[in-house]
Amino acid sequence: MSTEPGTTPAPRPLPSALPAPAPSRESRIHGCLLGGALGDSLGYAVEFDDIAAVRARFGPAGLQDFAALDGGSHFSDDTQLTLYTVDGLVEALEWANDGVGADTNACLWLAYLRWLGTQGVPLPASAPVQPPRWIDTHEVLKHRRAPGKACLSGLATGEMGTVYRPVNPDSKGCGTVMRSAPFGLIPHIAPGSVYKLSSDAASLTHGHPAARQGSGALSLMIHFLAAGHGLLEAAGYALAHLREADLGRNESPDPVLIERLEAALRLAPQPGQPAAGALLSPEDLVRELGEGWVAEEALAVALYAVLATAPETTAAAPGHGEDHPQAHFRAAIAVAVNHSGDSDSTASIAGNLLGTYYGEECLPAAWLEALEAPDVIRGMASRLAVLTGA
């Protein structure tokens, strides 16, 4: 895999009342992908409903569990594209293991083009043809599940978008950040390289700095969590990278992205705060952090949901007993799902973060039983784990 070295900022560690868990790296990989799919699936059931409609359908607390959904729920394009991100990385790693220095972004572009072909969009004549891979054999990934317009239009140009030749130059939709967790699961590369891989891949469909930087920020959070850091610490490291590191291309941090991430950290109760246990209402969540349709809002809402429900930061959150990882996961996904916005994307990102932090331990068994095509998700996770030595 071809990467470039990057600078590593040295921010001050943030406080954490509980030690970070220590699952295996394989468990973190499976947890990240399965956790994201669970959040995506629960959120997809109410993605286009405002909070009033959600409450009318599920009660004052909103949608809390798959048991409330008759017949379960499907995962969306968020999980589809996350798995195709894994496949692009897997192909680059396969080339590297054969002694060939493949262009990682080209492998990702080809993977996303194969996904585009599953969405009923004719591939442009200029697009290179690639033989199908294992991921392409599964019908469940060929359903159209409300894909983002910029992802479709950016790939349909047949041009491999870059920061220098952007497709959709003004788009900062969350279609980049919601697919970017897998970059943080690649071990033994510097944070700057993680950021570059992720932000470069975002440029394939979205040109706005917030879309690229938001993707890089999520990948960095996953990277630090996979290395054993705590949730608050990982968020602080990622934010410090955006503020202090050389992002390349003479680019400055996007001010709106920084503002939203800082707000998520500020609004989530910190260890020892008197206001511990007070969660924002769905209305206040949207007012403070946004609806999640664009990159910086989706990441901020997900980050808030994860931090505000952490057992070490809020006495009101369930999970001070032995099952606190699953209780934390349930509580965070509920916050990320129940608002008037892009519920599947915000909950998918929250699931990625917690699945990486805790590993598979945090995933409720009953939810996994309701999950669509878990064998496909586990199959992609296993491929990534094997190729990265997990």
Short mmCIF file of C-alpha atoms in Angstrom, two decimals:
data_model
loop_
_atom_site.label_atom_id
_atom_site.label_comp_id
_atom_site.label_asym_id
_atom_site.label_seq_id
_atom_site.Cartn_x
_atom_site.Cartn_y
_atom_site.Cartn_z
CA MET A 1 0.00 0.00 0.00
CA SER A 2 1.38 3.38 -0.99
CA THR A 3 1.27 6.05 1.72
CA GLU A 4 3.11 9.22 2.58
CA PRO A 5 4.52 10.02 6.01
CA GLY A 6 2.70 12.65 8.02
CA THR A 7 3.37 14.78 11.02
CA THR A 8 2.02 13.64 14.36
CA PRO A 9 0.86 16.38 16.70
CA ALA A 10 1.41 15.86 20.41
CA PRO A 11 -1.72 17.21 22.11
CA ARG A 12 -2.21 17.02 25.85
CA PRO A 13 -4.04 13.81 26.84
CA LEU A 14 -7.63 14.41 27.85
CA PRO A 15 -9.01 12.98 31.11
CA SER A 16 -10.77 9.65 31.25
CA ALA A 17 -12.18 8.12 34.41
CA LEU A 18 -12.13 4.55 33.11
CA PRO A 19 -9.27 2.71 31.42
CA ALA A 20 -9.75 1.97 27.74
CA PRO A 21 -10.74 -1.62 26.98
CA ALA A 22 -8.21 -3.90 25.32
CA PRO A 23 -9.94 -6.13 22.77
CA SER A 24 -7.92 -7.85 20.07
CA ARG A 25 -7.34 -5.96 16.86
CA GLU A 26 -9.45 -8.52 15.03
CA SER A 27 -12.31 -7.84 17.45
CA ARG A 28 -11.93 -4.10 16.89
CA ILE A 29 -12.15 -4.57 13.10
CA HIS A 30 -15.26 -6.73 13.37
CA GLY A 31 -16.72 -4.40 15.99
CA CYS A 32 -16.17 -1.34 13.82
CA LEU A 33 -17.86 -2.76 10.74
CA LEU A 34 -20.67 -4.58 12.54
CA GLY A 35 -21.27 -1.67 14.92
CA GLY A 36 -21.51 0.74 12.01
CA ALA A 37 -23.96 -1.55 10.21
CA LEU A 38 -26.13 -1.85 13.33
CA GLY A 39 -26.33 1.91 13.77
CA ASP A 40 -26.96 2.37 10.06
CA SER A 41 -29.74 -0.23 10.04
CA LEU A 42 -31.60 1.17 13.05
CA GLY A 43 -31.25 4.72 11.77
CA TYR A 44 -32.30 3.82 8.22
CA ALA A 45 -35.78 2.95 9.52
CA VAL A 46 -36.35 6.64 10.38
CA GLU A 47 -33.83 8.42 8.15
CA PHE A 48 -36.33 10.73 6.49
CA ASP A 49 -38.65 11.23 9.51
CA ASP A 50 -38.53 14.25 11.77
CA ILE A 51 -38.49 13.68 15.51
CA ALA A 52 -42.23 14.34 15.82
CA ALA A 53 -42.95 11.51 13.39
CA VAL A 54 -40.49 9.23 15.18
CA ARG A 55 -42.18 9.87 18.53
CA ALA A 56 -45.63 9.38 17.04
CA ARG A 57 -44.55 6.00 15.71
CA PHE A 58 -42.40 4.69 18.58
CA GLY A 59 -43.36 6.68 21.67
CA PRO A 60 -41.82 9.61 23.57
CA ALA A 61 -38.35 8.01 23.74
CA GLY A 62 -38.29 7.37 20.00
CA LEU A 63 -36.78 4.31 18.34
CA GLN A 64 -34.63 2.43 20.86
CA ASP A 65 -34.37 -1.15 19.65
CA PHE A 66 -34.75 -3.42 16.64
CA ALA A 67 -37.60 -5.16 18.51
CA ALA A 68 -39.75 -2.11 17.74
CA LEU A 69 -39.38 -2.69 13.99
CA ASP A 70 -41.74 -5.24 12.51
CA GLY A 71 -39.64 -7.27 10.13
CA GLY A 72 -36.38 -5.57 11.09
CA SER A 73 -34.54 -3.06 8.95
CA HIS A 74 -32.08 -2.95 6.08
CA PHE A 75 -28.69 -1.30 6.12
CA SER A 76 -28.21 1.56 3.69
CA ASP A 77 -25.65 2.87 1.24
CA ASP A 78 -23.57 3.85 4.30
CA THR A 79 -22.72 0.23 5.02
CA GLN A 80 -22.48 -0.66 1.34
CA LEU A 81 -19.86 2.03 0.72
CA THR A 82 -18.02 1.27 3.95
CA LEU A 83 -17.64 -2.35 2.82
CA TYR A 84 -16.50 -1.23 -0.63
CA THR A 85 -13.95 1.00 1.10
CA VAL A 86 -12.69 -2.11 2.86
CA ASP A 87 -12.52 -3.92 -0.46
CA GLY A 88 -10.46 -1.16 -2.06
CA LEU A 89 -8.03 -1.25 0.85
CA VAL A 90 -7.93 -5.05 0.75
CA GLU A 91 -7.01 -4.99 -2.93
CA ALA A 92 -4.22 -2.48 -2.32
CA LEU A 93 -2.92 -4.66 0.51
CA GLU A 94 -3.06 -7.74 -1.71
CA TRP A 95 -0.93 -5.97 -4.31
CA ALA A 96 1.49 -4.84 -1.59
CA ASN A 97 1.82 -8.38 -0.24
CA ASP A 98 2.71 -9.48 -3.78
CA GLY A 99 5.48 -6.88 -3.87
CA VAL A 100 3.61 -4.42 -6.09
CA GLY A 101 3.17 -0.80 -5.00
CA ALA A 102 -0.44 -0.18 -6.05
CA ASP A 103 -2.08 3.24 -6.07
CA THR A 104 -4.41 2.93 -3.08
CA ASN A 105 -6.74 5.67 -4.27
CA ALA A 106 -7.06 4.01 -7.67
CA CYS A 107 -8.03 0.74 -5.95
CA LEU A 108 -10.67 2.62 -3.97
CA TRP A 109 -11.98 4.37 -7.07
CA LEU A 110 -12.36 1.06 -8.88
CA ALA A 111 -14.16 -0.40 -5.86
CA TYR A 112 -16.55 2.55 -5.74
CA LEU A 113 -17.18 2.26 -9.48
CA ARG A 114 -18.21 -1.36 -8.98
CA TRP A 115 -20.59 -0.17 -6.25
CA LEU A 116 -21.95 2.44 -8.66
CA GLY A 117 -22.78 -0.34 -11.10
CA THR A 118 -24.96 -1.98 -8.43
CA GLN A 119 -27.08 1.17 -8.11
CA GLY A 120 -28.62 1.07 -11.57
CA VAL A 121 -26.33 3.82 -12.85
CA PRO A 122 -24.65 3.10 -16.20
CA LEU A 123 -20.88 3.20 -15.88
CA PRO A 124 -19.35 5.93 -18.05
CA ALA A 125 -17.52 4.75 -21.14
CA SER A 126 -14.29 6.21 -19.80
CA ALA A 127 -14.42 4.13 -16.61
CA PRO A 128 -11.95 1.23 -16.54
CA VAL A 129 -13.41 -2.24 -16.42
CA GLN A 130 -12.41 -4.40 -13.46
CA PRO A 131 -13.18 -8.09 -12.92
CA PRO A 132 -15.68 -8.73 -10.11
CA ARG A 133 -14.37 -9.55 -6.65
CA TRP A 134 -15.84 -11.51 -3.72
CA ILE A 135 -17.80 -8.52 -2.46
CA ASP A 136 -19.59 -8.20 -5.81
CA THR A 137 -21.19 -11.65 -5.56
CA HIS A 138 -23.69 -10.67 -2.85
CA GLU A 139 -27.14 -9.53 -3.94
CA VAL A 140 -27.72 -7.70 -0.66
CA LEU A 141 -25.17 -5.09 -1.71
CA LYS A 142 -26.93 -4.45 -5.01
CA HIS A 143 -30.08 -2.88 -3.58
CA ARG A 144 -30.50 0.87 -3.93
CA ARG A 145 -30.82 2.27 -0.41
CA ALA A 146 -31.12 6.05 -0.80
CA PRO A 147 -27.54 6.68 -1.97
CA GLY A 148 -26.13 10.18 -1.73
CA LYS A 149 -26.43 12.26 -4.88
CA ALA A 150 -22.83 13.45 -4.79
CA CYS A 151 -21.51 9.90 -4.50
CA LEU A 152 -23.51 8.90 -7.57
CA SER A 153 -22.77 11.97 -9.66
CA GLY A 154 -19.09 12.13 -8.71
CA LEU A 155 -18.47 8.54 -9.76
CA ALA A 156 -20.70 8.78 -12.85
CA THR A 157 -18.39 11.37 -14.39
CA GLY A 158 -15.87 8.62 -15.11
CA GLU A 159 -13.15 10.95 -13.79
CA MET A 160 -10.99 9.97 -10.86
CA GLY A 161 -11.52 13.05 -8.72
CA THR A 162 -8.61 14.54 -6.81
CA VAL A 163 -8.17 17.60 -4.65
CA TYR A 164 -6.53 19.27 -7.65
CA ARG A 165 -9.26 18.17 -10.09
CA PRO A 166 -12.31 17.90 -7.85
CA VAL A 167 -15.64 16.48 -8.89
CA ASN A 168 -18.53 18.12 -7.05
CA PRO A 169 -16.14 20.86 -5.84
CA ASP A 170 -18.72 22.49 -3.56
CA SER A 171 -20.22 19.33 -2.07
CA LYS A 172 -19.63 18.52 1.59
CA GLY A 173 -22.34 15.89 2.03
CA CYS A 174 -21.78 13.20 4.64
CA GLY A 175 -21.28 10.55 1.93
CA THR A 176 -17.55 10.82 2.57
CA VAL A 177 -17.34 10.63 6.34
CA MET A 178 -19.85 7.80 6.71
CA ARG A 179 -17.64 5.45 4.62
CA SER A 180 -14.26 6.42 6.08
CA ALA A 181 -13.87 4.38 9.27
CA PRO A 182 -11.88 1.55 7.58
CA PHE A 183 -8.87 3.79 6.91
CA GLY A 184 -8.27 3.98 10.65
CA LEU A 185 -8.10 0.20 10.92
CA ILE A 186 -4.89 -0.11 8.88
CA PRO A 187 -2.05 -0.62 11.39
CA HIS A 188 1.56 0.51 11.38
CA ILE A 189 1.09 3.77 9.47
CA ALA A 190 1.47 7.29 10.80
CA PRO A 191 -1.55 9.45 11.65
CA GLY A 192 -0.67 11.79 8.81
CA SER A 193 -0.82 8.88 6.36
CA VAL A 194 -4.17 7.76 7.75
CA TYR A 195 -5.48 11.28 7.23
CA LYS A 196 -4.12 11.46 3.68
CA LEU A 197 -5.57 8.10 2.63
CA SER A 198 -8.99 9.09 3.93
CA SER A 199 -9.10 12.66 2.63
CA ASP A 200 -7.78 11.62 -0.78
CA ALA A 201 -10.50 8.98 -1.08
CA ALA A 202 -13.13 11.56 -0.14
CA SER A 203 -11.96 13.63 -3.11
CA LEU A 204 -13.19 10.89 -5.44
CA THR A 205 -16.75 12.17 -4.95
CA HIS A 206 -16.70 15.40 -2.90
CA GLY A 207 -14.51 18.46 -3.32
CA HIS A 208 -15.33 20.65 -0.32
CA PRO A 209 -12.61 20.80 2.37
CA ALA A 210 -15.11 19.95 5.12
CA ALA A 211 -15.97 16.69 3.38
CA ARG A 212 -12.34 15.68 3.01
CA GLN A 213 -11.23 16.89 6.43
CA GLY A 214 -14.26 15.40 8.17
CA SER A 215 -13.46 12.03 6.62
CA GLY A 216 -9.86 12.32 7.72
CA ALA A 217 -10.94 13.27 11.23
CA LEU A 218 -13.15 10.19 11.63
CA SER A 219 -10.40 7.93 10.29
CA LEU A 220 -7.96 9.45 12.80
CA MET A 221 -10.39 8.85 15.67
CA ILE A 222 -10.70 5.20 14.60
CA HIS A 223 -6.90 5.01 14.29
CA PHE A 224 -6.35 6.26 17.85
CA LEU A 225 -9.12 4.06 19.27
CA ALA A 226 -7.67 1.01 17.53
CA ALA A 227 -4.31 1.87 19.14
CA GLY A 228 -5.89 1.67 22.59
CA HIS A 229 -6.67 5.30 23.39
CA GLY A 230 -9.87 6.40 25.14
CA LEU A 231 -12.84 7.99 23.39
CA LEU A 232 -12.25 11.52 24.63
CA GLU A 233 -8.52 11.21 24.05
CA ALA A 234 -8.97 9.95 20.48
CA ALA A 235 -11.33 12.81 19.68
CA GLY A 236 -8.85 15.30 21.12
CA TYR A 237 -5.97 13.86 19.12
CA ALA A 238 -7.96 14.02 15.87
CA LEU A 239 -9.02 17.59 16.53
CA ALA A 240 -5.44 18.55 17.38
CA HIS A 241 -4.26 17.04 14.09
CA LEU A 242 -6.72 19.21 12.18
CA ARG A 243 -5.62 22.30 14.09
CA GLU A 244 -1.86 21.77 14.22
CA ALA A 245 -0.68 19.39 11.50
CA ASP A 246 0.30 20.22 7.95
CA LEU A 247 -2.80 19.11 6.04
CA GLY A 248 -0.98 19.47 2.75
CA ARG A 249 -1.93 21.36 -0.39
CA ASN A 250 -1.59 24.70 1.46
CA GLU A 251 -4.92 23.93 3.10
CA SER A 252 -6.21 25.37 6.36
CA PRO A 253 -8.60 23.59 8.71
CA ASP A 254 -12.22 24.14 7.72
CA PRO A 255 -13.54 26.54 10.38
CA VAL A 256 -17.07 25.12 10.43
CA LEU A 257 -15.77 21.58 10.91
CA ILE A 258 -13.56 22.72 13.80
CA GLU A 259 -16.46 24.65 15.32
CA ARG A 260 -18.81 21.64 15.19
CA LEU A 261 -16.29 19.22 16.67
CA GLU A 262 -15.42 21.65 19.45
CA ALA A 263 -19.15 22.04 20.15
CA ALA A 264 -19.60 18.26 20.38
CA LEU A 265 -16.78 18.08 22.93
CA ARG A 266 -18.09 21.07 24.87
CA LEU A 267 -21.68 19.84 25.02
CA ALA A 268 -20.83 16.29 26.09
CA PRO A 269 -20.46 16.06 29.88
CA GLN A 270 -16.85 15.75 31.00
CA PRO A 271 -15.70 13.59 33.92
CA GLY A 272 -16.55 15.31 37.17
CA GLN A 273 -18.80 17.98 35.69
CA PRO A 274 -21.84 18.91 37.82
CA ALA A 275 -24.08 18.62 34.75
CA ALA A 276 -23.16 14.98 34.24
CA GLY A 277 -26.11 12.95 33.03
CA ALA A 278 -27.88 15.75 31.17
CA LEU A 279 -28.36 14.83 27.51
CA LEU A 280 -29.43 17.28 24.85
CA SER A 281 -32.97 16.83 23.63
CA PRO A 282 -33.28 15.83 19.95
CA GLU A 283 -34.39 19.38 19.20
CA ASP A 284 -31.40 20.91 20.99
CA LEU A 285 -29.06 18.40 19.37
CA VAL A 286 -30.08 19.57 15.90
CA ARG A 287 -30.01 23.22 16.94
CA GLU A 288 -26.48 22.94 18.35
CA LEU A 289 -24.81 20.45 15.97
CA GLY A 290 -27.02 20.20 12.88
CA GLU A 291 -29.06 17.49 11.20
CA GLY A 292 -26.14 15.43 9.91
CA TRP A 293 -26.71 15.74 6.17
CA VAL A 294 -23.28 17.32 5.69
CA ALA A 295 -19.94 15.94 6.80
CA GLU A 296 -19.13 18.17 9.77
CA GLU A 297 -22.63 17.78 11.24
CA ALA A 298 -22.76 14.00 10.86
CA LEU A 299 -19.40 13.58 12.59
CA ALA A 300 -20.27 16.05 15.36
CA VAL A 301 -23.64 14.43 16.14
CA ALA A 302 -22.09 10.96 16.24
CA LEU A 303 -19.20 12.12 18.42
CA TYR A 304 -21.56 13.83 20.84
CA ALA A 305 -23.74 10.70 21.05
CA VAL A 306 -20.73 8.54 21.91
CA LEU A 307 -19.18 10.91 24.46
CA ALA A 308 -22.38 12.08 26.15
CA THR A 309 -23.51 8.53 26.95
CA ALA A 310 -20.12 7.21 28.10
CA PRO A 311 -20.35 5.64 31.58
CA GLU A 312 -17.27 7.56 32.74
CA THR A 313 -18.82 10.93 31.86
CA THR A 314 -22.46 10.62 32.86
CA ALA A 315 -23.92 9.06 35.94
CA ALA A 316 -27.34 8.91 34.27
CA ALA A 317 -26.17 6.75 31.40
CA PRO A 318 -26.76 3.03 31.90
CA GLY A 319 -23.77 0.80 32.01
CA HIS A 320 -21.91 0.93 35.31
CA GLY A 321 -22.22 -2.82 35.67
CA GLU A 322 -20.51 -5.65 33.87
CA ASP A 323 -22.54 -5.09 30.69
CA HIS A 324 -21.60 -1.43 30.34
CA PRO A 325 -20.16 -1.78 26.80
CA GLN A 326 -23.52 -2.97 25.43
CA ALA A 327 -25.45 -0.45 27.52
CA HIS A 328 -23.20 2.32 26.26
CA PHE A 329 -23.65 1.15 22.66
CA ARG A 330 -27.44 1.10 22.99
CA ALA A 331 -27.56 4.51 24.64
CA ALA A 332 -25.26 6.15 22.09
CA ILE A 333 -27.08 4.70 19.09
CA ALA A 334 -30.40 5.90 20.54
CA VAL A 335 -29.08 9.46 20.73
CA ALA A 336 -27.61 9.23 17.23
CA VAL A 337 -30.84 7.85 15.73
CA ASN A 338 -33.50 10.01 17.38
CA HIS A 339 -33.38 13.45 15.82
CA SER A 340 -34.70 15.25 12.75
CA GLY A 341 -31.87 14.48 10.39
CA ASP A 342 -29.68 11.89 8.70
CA SER A 343 -30.22 9.24 11.34
CA ASP A 344 -28.58 6.33 9.57
CA SER A 345 -25.33 8.18 8.89
CA THR A 346 -24.99 9.66 12.38
CA ALA A 347 -25.76 6.30 14.01
CA SER A 348 -23.48 4.43 11.61
CA ILE A 349 -20.52 6.66 12.57
CA ALA A 350 -21.33 6.28 16.27
CA GLY A 351 -21.39 2.50 15.80
CA ASN A 352 -18.03 2.58 14.03
CA LEU A 353 -16.48 4.50 16.92
CA LEU A 354 -17.84 2.33 19.72
CA GLY A 355 -17.27 -0.93 17.86
CA THR A 356 -13.62 0.02 17.44
CA TYR A 357 -13.29 1.13 21.06
CA TYR A 358 -14.86 -1.90 22.73
CA GLY A 359 -14.57 -4.52 20.00
CA GLU A 360 -17.43 -6.96 19.47
CA GLU A 361 -18.16 -7.02 23.21
CA CYS A 362 -20.39 -3.96 22.90
CA LEU A 363 -22.68 -5.37 20.20
CA PRO A 364 -26.03 -6.60 21.58
CA ALA A 365 -26.67 -10.21 20.57
CA ALA A 366 -30.34 -9.57 19.78
CA TRP A 367 -29.35 -6.72 17.49
CA LEU A 368 -26.85 -8.90 15.65
CA GLU A 369 -29.60 -11.47 15.12
CA ALA A 370 -31.70 -8.76 13.45
CA LEU A 371 -28.84 -7.49 11.27
CA GLU A 372 -29.08 -7.99 7.54
CA ALA A 373 -26.38 -10.17 5.94
CA PRO A 374 -23.95 -10.34 8.89
CA ASP A 375 -21.96 -12.98 7.02
CA VAL A 376 -21.07 -10.47 4.31
CA ILE A 377 -19.95 -7.89 6.85
CA ARG A 378 -17.95 -10.46 8.80
CA GLY A 379 -16.46 -11.74 5.55
CA MET A 380 -15.08 -8.32 4.67
CA ALA A 381 -13.88 -7.78 8.24
CA SER A 382 -12.07 -11.12 8.17
CA ARG A 383 -10.35 -10.28 4.89
CA LEU A 384 -9.09 -7.00 6.29
CA ALA A 385 -8.00 -8.67 9.54
CA VAL A 386 -6.02 -11.38 7.77
CA LEU A 387 -4.24 -8.97 5.44
CA THR A 388 -3.30 -6.63 8.31
CA GLY A 389 -2.00 -9.44 10.51
CA ALA A 390 -4.78 -9.24 13.11
#
